[in-house]
Short mmCIF file of C-alpha atoms in Angstrom, two decimals:
data_model
loop_
_atom_site.label_atom_id
_atom_site.label_comp_id
_atom_site.label_asym_id
_atom_site.label_seq_id
_atom_site.Cartn_x
_atom_site.Cartn_y
_atom_site.Cartn_z
CA UNK A 1 -7.82 -26.85 6.55
CA UNK A 2 -6.91 -26.00 10.13
CA UNK A 3 -7.41 -22.53 11.55
CA UNK A 4 -6.55 -21.17 14.98
CA UNK A 5 -9.26 -18.72 15.91
CA UNK A 6 -9.47 -17.09 19.32
CA UNK A 7 -7.10 -19.74 20.64
CA UNK A 8 -9.25 -22.61 19.39
CA UNK A 9 -8.11 -24.99 16.69
CA UNK A 10 -10.84 -25.38 14.09
CA UNK A 11 -11.10 -27.63 11.02
CA UNK A 12 -13.03 -26.24 8.05
CA UNK A 13 -13.10 -27.08 4.39
CA UNK A 14 -13.78 -24.05 2.26
CA UNK A 15 -13.41 -23.06 -1.38
CA UNK A 16 -10.16 -21.30 -2.31
CA UNK A 17 -12.17 -18.13 -3.02
CA UNK A 18 -13.57 -17.93 0.51
CA UNK A 19 -12.33 -14.87 2.33
CA UNK A 20 -11.24 -15.04 5.93
CA UNK A 21 -14.23 -12.79 6.64
CA UNK A 22 -16.71 -15.23 5.07
CA UNK A 23 -15.03 -18.14 6.83
CA UNK A 24 -15.57 -16.41 10.17
CA UNK A 25 -19.13 -15.25 9.56
CA UNK A 26 -20.72 -17.84 7.28
CA UNK A 27 -18.85 -21.02 8.17
CA UNK A 28 -18.02 -20.53 11.85
CA UNK A 29 -20.86 -18.26 13.01
CA UNK A 30 -18.47 -15.63 14.33
CA UNK A 31 -20.58 -12.70 13.19
CA UNK A 32 -18.91 -10.12 15.42
CA UNK A 33 -16.59 -9.35 12.51
CA UNK A 34 -18.60 -7.22 10.08
CA UNK A 35 -18.84 -7.04 6.31
CA UNK A 36 -19.07 -3.41 5.22
CA UNK A 37 -17.65 -2.67 1.78
CA UNK A 38 -16.07 -6.08 1.12
CA UNK A 39 -13.30 -4.32 -0.83
CA UNK A 40 -10.83 -3.10 1.79
CA UNK A 41 -12.14 0.45 2.02
CA UNK A 42 -14.03 0.54 5.32
CA UNK A 43 -12.16 -1.60 7.88
CA UNK A 44 -15.32 -3.12 9.44
CA UNK A 45 -13.81 -6.58 8.88
CA UNK A 46 -10.55 -5.88 10.73
CA UNK A 47 -9.16 -8.84 12.68
CA UNK A 48 -5.75 -9.56 14.17
CA UNK A 49 -3.41 -12.19 12.72
CA UNK A 50 -0.40 -12.96 14.89
CA UNK A 51 -1.13 -9.65 16.60
CA UNK A 52 -1.21 -7.60 13.38
CA UNK A 53 -4.37 -5.97 12.03
CA UNK A 54 -5.58 -6.93 8.57
CA UNK A 55 -8.74 -6.59 6.45
CA UNK A 56 -10.27 -10.07 6.55
CA UNK A 57 -12.37 -9.29 3.45
CA UNK A 58 -9.22 -9.08 1.28
CA UNK A 59 -7.68 -12.18 2.82
CA UNK A 60 -8.21 -15.57 1.24
CA UNK A 61 -8.84 -17.91 4.19
CA UNK A 62 -6.57 -20.54 2.64
CA UNK A 63 -3.60 -18.22 3.16
CA UNK A 64 -4.23 -17.96 6.90
CA UNK A 65 -4.11 -21.61 7.93
CA UNK A 66 -2.27 -22.24 11.20
CA UNK A 67 -1.97 -18.52 12.00
CA UNK A 68 -3.22 -17.03 15.28
CA UNK A 69 -6.43 -15.23 14.36
CA UNK A 70 -8.10 -13.01 16.94
CA UNK A 71 -11.58 -11.59 16.41
CA UNK A 72 -13.72 -9.33 18.54
CA UNK A 73 -15.24 -12.45 20.15
CA UNK A 74 -11.79 -13.42 21.43
CA UNK A 75 -10.93 -9.96 22.66
CA UNK A 76 -13.57 -9.64 25.35
CA UNK A 77 -16.99 -10.85 26.46
CA UNK A 78 -20.02 -9.08 27.88
CA UNK A 79 -18.98 -10.27 31.33
CA UNK A 80 -15.32 -9.47 30.82
CA UNK A 81 -14.89 -6.51 28.48
CA UNK A 82 -11.54 -5.62 26.97
CA UNK A 83 -10.54 -2.19 28.37
CA UNK A 84 -11.01 -0.67 24.92
CA UNK A 85 -14.54 -2.09 24.68
CA UNK A 86 -15.35 -0.54 28.06
CA UNK A 87 -13.86 2.76 26.92
CA UNK A 88 -15.94 2.76 23.70
CA UNK A 89 -19.05 2.52 25.91
CA UNK A 90 -17.84 5.17 28.34
CA UNK A 91 -16.84 7.69 25.66
CA UNK A 92 -19.68 7.07 23.19
CA UNK A 93 -17.36 5.62 20.57
CA UNK A 94 -20.30 4.43 18.45
CA UNK A 95 -23.91 4.95 17.51
CA UNK A 96 -25.12 2.07 15.34
CA UNK A 97 -22.15 -0.10 16.32
CA UNK A 98 -21.61 -1.73 12.94
CA UNK A 99 -18.03 -0.50 12.51
CA UNK A 100 -17.20 -0.96 16.19
CA UNK A 101 -15.68 -4.48 16.21
CA UNK A 102 -13.38 -3.40 13.38
CA UNK A 103 -12.56 -0.13 15.11
CA UNK A 104 -11.68 -1.91 18.35
CA UNK A 105 -9.58 -4.66 16.75
CA UNK A 106 -7.80 -2.04 14.64
CA UNK A 107 -7.14 0.20 17.64
CA UNK A 108 -5.77 -2.65 19.77
CA UNK A 109 -3.16 -3.37 17.08
CA UNK A 110 -2.58 0.32 16.39
CA UNK A 111 -1.69 0.95 20.03
CA UNK A 112 0.83 -1.89 19.73
CA UNK A 113 2.28 -0.30 16.57
CA UNK A 114 2.82 3.01 18.35
CA UNK A 115 4.37 1.23 21.33
CA UNK A 116 6.89 -0.57 19.16
CA UNK A 117 7.80 2.71 17.42
CA UNK A 118 6.24 2.26 13.96
CA UNK A 119 6.15 5.73 12.38
CA UNK A 120 3.15 7.05 10.43
CA UNK A 121 2.84 9.42 7.49
CA UNK A 122 2.55 12.22 10.05
CA UNK A 123 5.59 11.34 12.14
CA UNK A 124 8.04 14.20 11.63
CA UNK A 125 11.22 12.48 12.81
CA UNK A 126 11.55 8.95 11.45
CA UNK A 127 14.53 8.29 13.73
CA UNK A 128 12.46 8.59 16.90
CA UNK A 129 12.27 5.47 19.04
CA UNK A 130 9.13 6.67 20.79
CA UNK A 131 6.21 8.01 18.80
CA UNK A 132 3.93 10.63 20.32
CA UNK A 133 0.34 9.59 20.96
CA UNK A 134 -1.39 12.69 19.62
CA UNK A 135 -4.91 13.03 18.28
CA UNK A 136 -3.54 13.63 14.78
CA UNK A 137 -1.46 10.44 14.97
CA UNK A 138 -4.53 8.46 16.04
CA UNK A 139 -6.65 9.91 13.22
CA UNK A 140 -3.96 9.11 10.64
CA UNK A 141 -3.39 5.58 11.94
CA UNK A 142 -7.11 4.81 12.18
CA UNK A 143 -7.93 6.13 8.70
CA UNK A 144 -8.55 2.58 7.47
CA UNK A 145 -11.65 2.36 9.69
CA UNK A 146 -14.65 4.39 8.58
CA UNK A 147 -17.60 5.26 10.81
CA UNK A 148 -20.64 6.46 8.90
CA UNK A 149 -22.33 7.61 12.11
CA UNK A 150 -19.40 9.96 12.54
CA UNK A 151 -18.51 8.85 16.07
CA UNK A 152 -14.88 9.69 15.46
CA UNK A 153 -14.46 12.05 18.41
CA UNK A 154 -15.71 9.42 20.83
CA UNK A 155 -13.58 6.73 19.18
CA UNK A 156 -10.47 8.86 19.58
CA UNK A 157 -11.30 9.70 23.21
CA UNK A 158 -11.80 5.99 23.96
CA UNK A 159 -8.45 5.09 22.39
CA UNK A 160 -6.62 7.91 24.17
CA UNK A 161 -8.13 7.02 27.53
CA UNK A 162 -7.25 3.33 27.12
CA UNK A 163 -3.68 4.14 26.11
CA UNK A 164 -3.29 6.54 29.06
CA UNK A 165 -4.65 3.92 31.47
CA UNK A 166 -2.34 1.20 30.09
CA UNK A 167 0.65 3.54 30.32
CA UNK A 168 -0.20 4.50 33.90
CA UNK A 169 -0.48 0.84 34.87
CA UNK A 170 2.87 0.11 33.27
CA UNK A 171 4.55 2.97 35.12
CA UNK A 172 3.02 1.71 38.37
CA UNK A 173 4.23 -1.82 37.70
CA UNK A 174 7.71 -0.53 36.86
CA UNK A 175 7.81 1.54 40.04
CA UNK B 1 -17.95 -20.85 -11.72
CA UNK B 2 -14.36 -21.28 -12.87
CA UNK B 3 -12.47 -23.76 -10.73
CA UNK B 4 -9.73 -22.09 -8.74
CA UNK B 5 -6.74 -23.95 -7.38
CA UNK B 6 -4.35 -22.74 -4.70
CA UNK B 7 -0.71 -23.73 -4.34
CA UNK B 8 1.87 -22.43 -1.92
CA UNK B 9 5.40 -21.95 -3.18
CA UNK B 10 8.35 -22.55 -0.87
CA UNK B 11 11.02 -20.93 -3.07
CA UNK B 12 11.30 -19.16 -6.45
CA UNK B 13 11.93 -22.43 -8.30
CA UNK B 14 8.79 -24.06 -6.93
CA UNK B 15 6.80 -20.87 -7.56
CA UNK B 16 7.79 -20.85 -11.21
CA UNK B 17 7.18 -24.56 -11.60
CA UNK B 18 3.71 -24.29 -10.07
CA UNK B 19 2.89 -21.23 -12.21
CA UNK B 20 4.28 -22.80 -15.37
CA UNK B 21 3.94 -19.56 -17.34
CA UNK B 22 0.25 -20.31 -17.87
CA UNK B 23 -1.96 -17.37 -18.78
CA UNK B 24 -4.54 -18.51 -16.24
CA UNK B 25 -2.05 -18.59 -13.34
CA UNK B 26 -1.37 -15.66 -11.01
CA UNK B 27 1.16 -15.14 -8.27
CA UNK B 28 -0.59 -14.20 -5.03
CA UNK B 29 1.01 -11.91 -2.46
CA UNK B 30 -1.02 -10.22 0.25
CA UNK B 31 -4.08 -10.36 -1.99
CA UNK B 32 -5.08 -6.76 -1.31
CA UNK B 33 -5.47 -6.03 -5.01
CA UNK B 34 -5.79 -9.46 -6.66
CA UNK B 35 -8.54 -10.72 -4.33
CA UNK B 36 -10.54 -7.58 -5.01
CA UNK B 37 -10.04 -7.93 -8.77
CA UNK B 38 -11.09 -11.59 -8.62
CA UNK B 39 -14.25 -10.64 -6.75
CA UNK B 40 -15.02 -8.09 -9.47
CA UNK B 41 -14.28 -10.81 -12.07
CA UNK B 42 -11.68 -8.61 -13.73
CA UNK B 43 -9.11 -11.25 -12.89
CA UNK B 44 -10.35 -14.82 -13.33
CA UNK B 45 -7.38 -17.07 -12.70
CA UNK B 46 -7.64 -20.84 -12.55
CA UNK B 47 -4.61 -21.09 -10.27
CA UNK B 48 -3.12 -18.80 -7.65
CA UNK B 49 0.43 -19.49 -6.49
CA UNK B 50 0.98 -18.08 -3.01
CA UNK B 51 4.40 -16.42 -2.93
CA UNK B 52 4.12 -14.74 0.47
CA UNK B 53 6.50 -17.33 1.86
CA UNK B 54 9.37 -16.18 -0.35
CA UNK B 55 12.24 -13.90 0.54
CA UNK B 56 10.97 -11.76 3.41
CA UNK B 57 14.44 -10.42 4.31
CA UNK B 58 15.95 -6.97 4.07
CA UNK B 59 19.73 -7.11 3.99
CA UNK B 60 22.72 -4.93 3.28
CA UNK B 61 24.46 -5.31 -0.08
CA UNK B 62 28.22 -5.19 -0.56
CA UNK B 63 27.81 -1.86 -2.34
CA UNK B 64 26.18 -0.20 0.67
CA UNK B 65 22.63 -0.55 -0.57
CA UNK B 66 19.72 -2.74 0.51
CA UNK B 67 18.31 -5.94 -0.96
CA UNK B 68 14.62 -6.27 -0.17
CA UNK B 69 12.91 -9.62 -0.64
CA UNK B 70 9.74 -9.50 -2.74
CA UNK B 71 7.81 -11.07 0.15
CA UNK B 72 8.65 -8.26 2.59
CA UNK B 73 5.47 -6.64 3.88
CA UNK B 74 4.96 -2.93 3.19
CA UNK B 75 4.86 -2.17 6.91
CA UNK B 76 8.14 -4.00 7.52
CA UNK B 77 9.90 -2.06 4.77
CA UNK B 78 8.63 1.32 5.96
CA UNK B 79 9.56 0.46 9.54
CA UNK B 80 13.07 -0.82 8.83
CA UNK B 81 15.71 1.27 10.62
CA UNK B 82 18.07 1.51 7.64
CA UNK B 83 15.26 2.61 5.33
CA UNK B 84 14.11 5.27 7.78
CA UNK B 85 17.65 6.62 8.21
CA UNK B 86 19.03 6.32 4.67
CA UNK B 87 15.96 6.42 2.40
CA UNK B 88 13.29 8.36 4.31
CA UNK B 89 11.40 9.11 1.06
CA UNK B 90 10.71 5.37 0.79
CA UNK B 91 9.41 5.03 4.35
CA UNK B 92 7.23 8.09 3.86
CA UNK B 93 5.91 6.97 0.49
CA UNK B 94 4.84 3.60 1.88
CA UNK B 95 3.33 5.10 5.04
CA UNK B 96 1.27 7.53 2.97
CA UNK B 97 -0.27 4.69 0.97
CA UNK B 98 -3.34 2.61 1.80
CA UNK B 99 -4.18 1.90 5.46
CA UNK B 100 -2.41 0.25 8.38
CA UNK B 101 -4.32 -2.96 7.74
CA UNK B 102 -3.46 -3.08 4.04
CA UNK B 103 0.21 -2.22 4.59
CA UNK B 104 0.39 -5.19 6.97
CA UNK B 105 -0.89 -7.52 4.24
CA UNK B 106 0.65 -6.13 1.06
CA UNK B 107 4.01 -7.37 -0.18
CA UNK B 108 6.69 -5.40 -1.99
CA UNK B 109 6.35 -7.56 -5.12
CA UNK B 110 2.58 -7.16 -5.12
CA UNK B 111 2.77 -3.42 -4.61
CA UNK B 112 4.89 -3.11 -7.76
CA UNK B 113 2.49 -5.24 -9.82
CA UNK B 114 -0.78 -3.77 -8.54
CA UNK B 115 -3.26 -2.70 -11.20
CA UNK B 116 -4.68 0.74 -11.86
CA UNK B 117 -7.68 2.01 -9.90
CA UNK B 118 -9.20 3.65 -13.04
CA UNK B 119 -12.99 3.48 -12.54
CA UNK B 120 -13.53 2.27 -16.08
CA UNK B 121 -11.03 -0.55 -15.66
CA UNK B 122 -13.09 -1.76 -12.69
CA UNK B 123 -16.46 -1.31 -14.40
CA UNK B 124 -17.10 -4.16 -16.81
CA UNK B 125 -20.01 -2.24 -18.34
CA UNK B 126 -17.49 0.35 -19.56
CA UNK B 127 -15.05 0.11 -22.43
CA UNK B 128 -11.45 -0.39 -21.36
CA UNK B 129 -8.48 -1.28 -23.55
CA UNK B 130 -6.54 -2.48 -20.54
CA UNK B 131 -9.21 -4.92 -19.38
CA UNK B 132 -10.47 -5.86 -22.84
CA UNK B 133 -7.91 -5.06 -25.56
CA UNK B 134 -9.08 -2.90 -28.45
CA UNK B 135 -12.52 -2.32 -26.94
CA UNK B 136 -11.95 1.42 -26.55
CA UNK B 137 -11.48 3.74 -23.57
CA UNK B 138 -14.36 5.42 -21.77
CA UNK B 139 -12.04 7.44 -19.53
CA UNK B 140 -10.58 9.64 -22.26
CA UNK B 141 -13.91 11.38 -22.88
CA UNK B 142 -15.37 10.47 -19.52
CA UNK B 143 -14.92 11.42 -15.89
CA UNK B 144 -11.16 11.67 -15.88
CA UNK B 145 -10.25 13.88 -12.96
CA UNK B 146 -7.97 11.19 -11.46
CA UNK B 147 -6.28 10.17 -14.70
CA UNK B 148 -2.78 10.66 -16.06
CA UNK B 149 -1.25 13.62 -17.88
CA UNK B 150 2.15 12.02 -18.57
CA UNK B 151 2.92 8.85 -20.53
CA UNK B 152 -0.61 8.57 -21.88
CA UNK B 153 -1.68 7.23 -25.26
CA UNK B 154 -4.92 7.36 -27.28
CA UNK B 155 -5.55 3.84 -25.90
CA UNK B 156 -5.10 4.47 -22.16
CA UNK B 157 -4.79 7.26 -19.60
CA UNK B 158 -4.89 5.17 -16.40
CA UNK B 159 -2.41 6.00 -13.63
CA UNK B 160 -0.16 3.56 -11.86
CA UNK B 161 -1.44 3.81 -8.27
CA UNK B 162 1.63 2.91 -6.19
CA UNK B 163 3.28 5.34 -3.79
CA UNK B 164 6.15 3.00 -2.98
CA UNK B 165 7.21 2.71 -6.63
CA UNK B 166 7.49 6.49 -6.97
CA UNK B 167 10.15 6.52 -4.26
CA UNK B 168 11.83 3.42 -5.69
CA UNK B 169 12.18 4.84 -9.23
CA UNK B 170 13.65 8.01 -7.75
CA UNK B 171 16.21 5.81 -5.96
CA UNK B 172 17.28 3.92 -9.13
CA UNK B 173 15.93 0.69 -7.66
CA UNK B 174 16.71 -2.51 -9.54
CA UNK B 175 14.23 -5.39 -9.78
CA UNK B 176 15.57 -8.92 -9.47
CA UNK B 177 13.63 -11.42 -11.56
CA UNK B 178 13.60 -15.17 -11.91
CA UNK B 179 12.25 -16.59 -15.12
CA UNK B 180 12.24 -19.76 -17.18
CA UNK B 181 15.45 -18.66 -18.88
CA UNK B 182 17.21 -17.74 -15.64
CA UNK B 183 17.70 -14.75 -13.39
CA UNK B 184 18.02 -11.16 -14.54
CA UNK B 185 17.98 -7.71 -12.97
CA UNK B 186 16.49 -4.61 -14.59
CA UNK B 187 15.95 -1.03 -13.47
CA UNK B 188 12.47 -0.53 -12.00
CA UNK B 189 12.02 2.33 -14.48
CA UNK B 190 12.17 -0.31 -17.25
CA UNK B 191 9.76 -2.79 -15.63
CA UNK B 192 6.50 -0.96 -16.34
CA UNK B 193 5.65 -0.24 -19.96
CA UNK B 194 4.00 2.87 -21.28
CA UNK B 195 0.53 1.96 -22.56
CA UNK B 196 1.05 2.98 -26.21
CA UNK B 197 -1.26 0.73 -28.25
CA UNK B 198 -1.22 -2.13 -25.75
CA UNK B 199 -2.22 -1.01 -22.26
CA UNK B 200 -3.13 -4.60 -21.41
CA UNK B 201 0.60 -5.41 -21.36
CA UNK B 202 1.72 -3.53 -18.27
CA UNK B 203 5.25 -4.79 -17.69
CA UNK B 204 8.17 -6.40 -19.52
CA UNK B 205 7.82 -9.56 -17.40
CA UNK B 206 7.85 -12.81 -19.35
CA UNK B 207 5.05 -15.31 -18.69
CA UNK B 208 5.65 -16.83 -15.25
CA UNK B 209 8.58 -14.55 -14.48
CA UNK B 210 8.74 -13.76 -10.78
CA UNK B 211 9.94 -10.71 -8.88
CA UNK B 212 12.29 -12.07 -6.21
CA UNK B 213 13.78 -8.87 -4.77
CA UNK B 214 14.28 -5.12 -5.11
CA UNK B 215 17.72 -3.64 -4.74
CA UNK B 216 18.28 -0.04 -3.74
CA UNK B 217 21.76 1.26 -4.47
CA UNK B 218 23.82 3.24 -2.02
CA UNK B 219 22.84 6.91 -2.29
CA UNK B 220 24.16 8.87 0.70
CA UNK B 221 22.35 12.12 -0.13
CA UNK B 222 19.01 10.28 -0.02
CA UNK B 223 19.22 10.66 3.75
CA UNK B 224 17.88 14.11 2.83
CA UNK B 225 14.73 13.12 1.04
CA UNK B 226 10.99 13.14 1.44
CA UNK B 227 7.65 12.21 -0.11
CA UNK B 228 4.77 14.61 -0.48
CA UNK B 229 1.35 13.35 -1.42
CA UNK B 230 -1.59 15.54 -2.42
CA UNK B 231 -5.00 13.88 -2.33
CA UNK B 232 -8.69 14.55 -1.85
CA UNK B 233 -8.65 13.71 1.85
CA UNK B 234 -5.91 13.76 4.45
CA UNK B 235 -5.37 10.01 4.64
CA UNK B 236 -6.19 6.72 2.94
CA UNK B 237 -6.68 7.98 -0.61
CA UNK B 238 -4.75 7.56 -3.84
CA UNK B 239 -2.55 10.45 -4.94
CA UNK B 240 -3.77 13.20 -7.21
CA UNK B 241 -0.12 14.21 -7.33
CA UNK B 242 2.83 12.94 -5.36
CA UNK B 243 6.51 13.81 -5.39
CA UNK B 244 9.39 11.71 -4.10
CA UNK B 245 12.59 13.71 -3.97
CA UNK B 246 16.15 13.60 -2.70
CA UNK B 247 18.37 16.64 -2.99
CA UNK B 248 22.11 17.08 -2.60
CA UNK B 249 22.81 20.75 -1.94
CA UNK B 250 26.19 22.26 -1.12
CA UNK B 251 26.87 25.96 -0.69
CA UNK B 252 23.46 26.71 -2.11
CA UNK B 253 24.07 24.75 -5.34
CA UNK B 254 22.18 21.57 -6.28
CA UNK B 255 24.88 18.95 -6.83
CA UNK B 256 22.49 16.09 -7.49
CA UNK B 257 18.76 15.40 -7.42
CA UNK B 258 16.37 12.46 -7.67
CA UNK B 259 12.72 13.15 -8.40
CA UNK B 260 9.81 10.76 -8.92
CA UNK B 261 6.17 11.60 -9.62
CA UNK B 262 3.01 9.70 -8.73
CA UNK B 263 -0.66 10.18 -9.52
CA UNK B 264 0.08 11.92 -12.81
CA UNK B 265 1.53 9.23 -15.02
CA UNK B 266 0.75 5.84 -16.54
CA UNK B 267 3.77 4.33 -14.80
CA UNK B 268 5.87 5.29 -11.77
CA UNK B 269 7.45 8.40 -13.22
CA UNK B 270 11.12 9.31 -12.99
CA UNK B 271 11.32 13.08 -13.53
CA UNK B 272 14.61 13.16 -15.42
CA UNK B 273 13.88 16.42 -17.24
CA UNK B 274 13.35 18.16 -13.91
CA UNK B 275 16.54 16.61 -12.53
CA UNK B 276 18.58 17.74 -15.55
CA UNK B 277 17.14 21.23 -15.27
CA UNK B 278 18.00 21.69 -11.61
CA UNK B 279 21.40 20.00 -11.19
CA UNK B 280 24.21 22.53 -11.12
CA UNK B 281 21.82 25.39 -10.43
CA UNK B 282 21.29 27.47 -7.32
CA UNK B 283 18.74 25.93 -4.96
CA UNK B 284 16.16 28.66 -5.46
CA UNK B 285 12.41 28.62 -5.91
CA UNK B 286 12.79 30.06 -9.41
CA UNK B 287 15.08 27.22 -10.45
CA UNK B 288 12.78 24.64 -8.87
CA UNK B 289 9.91 26.14 -10.81
CA UNK B 290 11.94 25.94 -14.04
CA UNK B 291 12.67 22.28 -13.31
CA UNK B 292 8.97 21.59 -12.74
CA UNK B 293 8.09 23.41 -15.98
CA UNK B 294 10.62 21.27 -17.85
CA UNK B 295 9.10 18.03 -16.57
CA UNK B 296 5.49 18.96 -17.29
CA UNK B 297 6.23 20.64 -20.62
CA UNK B 298 4.79 17.74 -22.62
CA UNK B 299 1.94 16.91 -20.26
CA UNK B 300 -1.39 16.20 -21.98
CA UNK B 301 -4.47 17.24 -20.04
CA UNK B 302 -7.89 15.64 -20.50
CA UNK B 303 -11.19 17.44 -19.91
CA UNK B 304 -11.11 16.90 -16.14
CA UNK B 305 -7.49 16.63 -15.02
CA UNK B 306 -5.76 19.75 -16.32
CA UNK B 307 -5.43 20.97 -12.74
CA UNK B 308 -2.88 18.21 -12.12
CA UNK B 309 -0.30 19.96 -14.30
CA UNK B 310 -0.13 23.09 -12.17
CA UNK B 311 -0.60 21.03 -8.99
CA UNK B 312 2.34 18.82 -9.94
CA UNK B 313 4.53 21.84 -10.64
CA UNK B 314 3.69 23.46 -7.32
CA UNK B 315 4.19 20.20 -5.45
CA UNK B 316 7.61 19.74 -7.03
CA UNK B 317 8.60 23.31 -6.11
CA UNK B 318 7.34 22.91 -2.55
CA UNK B 319 9.01 19.54 -2.02
CA UNK B 320 12.38 20.64 -3.38
CA UNK B 321 12.12 23.81 -1.32
CA UNK B 322 11.60 21.73 1.79
CA UNK B 323 14.83 19.82 1.09
CA UNK B 324 16.96 22.79 -0.01
#
């Protein structure tokens, strides 16, 4: 089977039962993606597939051949942090750090969802083209990522700051 | 370990051929429920037929409705412009279910056929007539706060967990099926069975029969509709009670109504008694309360879930009041 992970093409032969999460961690050594509940409840295993966030623990690897899979390792490195990684450090978006790769992958995709106008359960007007980036919206949209240290306030600050910075850069570029 | 094979279908015909109606074969959508059930060894298929490649389109029907392919992802359906404008209860129901990650994976067909989240169904040390026919039910005299009060039987009190289906039954959605003996279309309200004596048989699907699409008829007044979900935490939890409703009110009189209930019943529940009670009446809180009383009149509480009856009534009243 051929997988495209962090822009690298990789051949791996795994059992049909193997989850995408176990493929990443146990077969490819990409242990940045974490196994928390292994039943889709905690979001620690969140990765991006073709830009969309999914729970890799509920994904059979065999279903994700030839798709563009992005993990935390592909998002940034210690020498070249993704802006959201830098913001998680600046705003104390973690304590133990176990949920952090999932939080960051989830938030990267979530920001994209808001930008393209995907409503949430909290969005009052479904006809809106542009969704507000409020704290309540972030909490609702990030509810699939649990943090047992309770670093939620820092996580939300980090996401808000990153979104504000991206938006400012876009306005500057447009001007 | 049981050998597990994987096949990917390219169209309904190949899906059915690969499945072959075998009891050990399962269609696989996003996997968000089936993969979990396989890990818990509640489902132990020998073959999974991947049907995520089928029919991912949402298109207009000649009658002014929408035809939604079974392979459409939950996020895509909730996000679709026509759904948001014409059937907001459906967008809201989907968006109030699961998490962003799971909605990106889950398909429409899989959402409809997801299994209950009854604790005893998941716990193979417990008795469960649904998992192991005629073994008994540990929920009925057990911890049953989350269980059903409508459509129950002495064999099973497990709820159907979908939010999306609650909106779809309210909308008179029709399920398009492809089976060995050809294609057929049935109302979604007829797809899921009540448990009666056989809770292990959850739908009227024939062996190997495949959901290919869901059709929502034209219903102009559904533009005024919503979904209200009451649960133990603000997000990412199954419903204790949910109400999908559309209301057609003119000059203060209810001309037409569609009401579905979730979290309280063994299948996605169309609240026809409430609809009958409210249509033709003034859109007042008292009449909404009477409609709610009519629907819950025959509800059967267990030791731990009696609160759902009053909660369902109040949620119906509140939701209709919001639309009046």
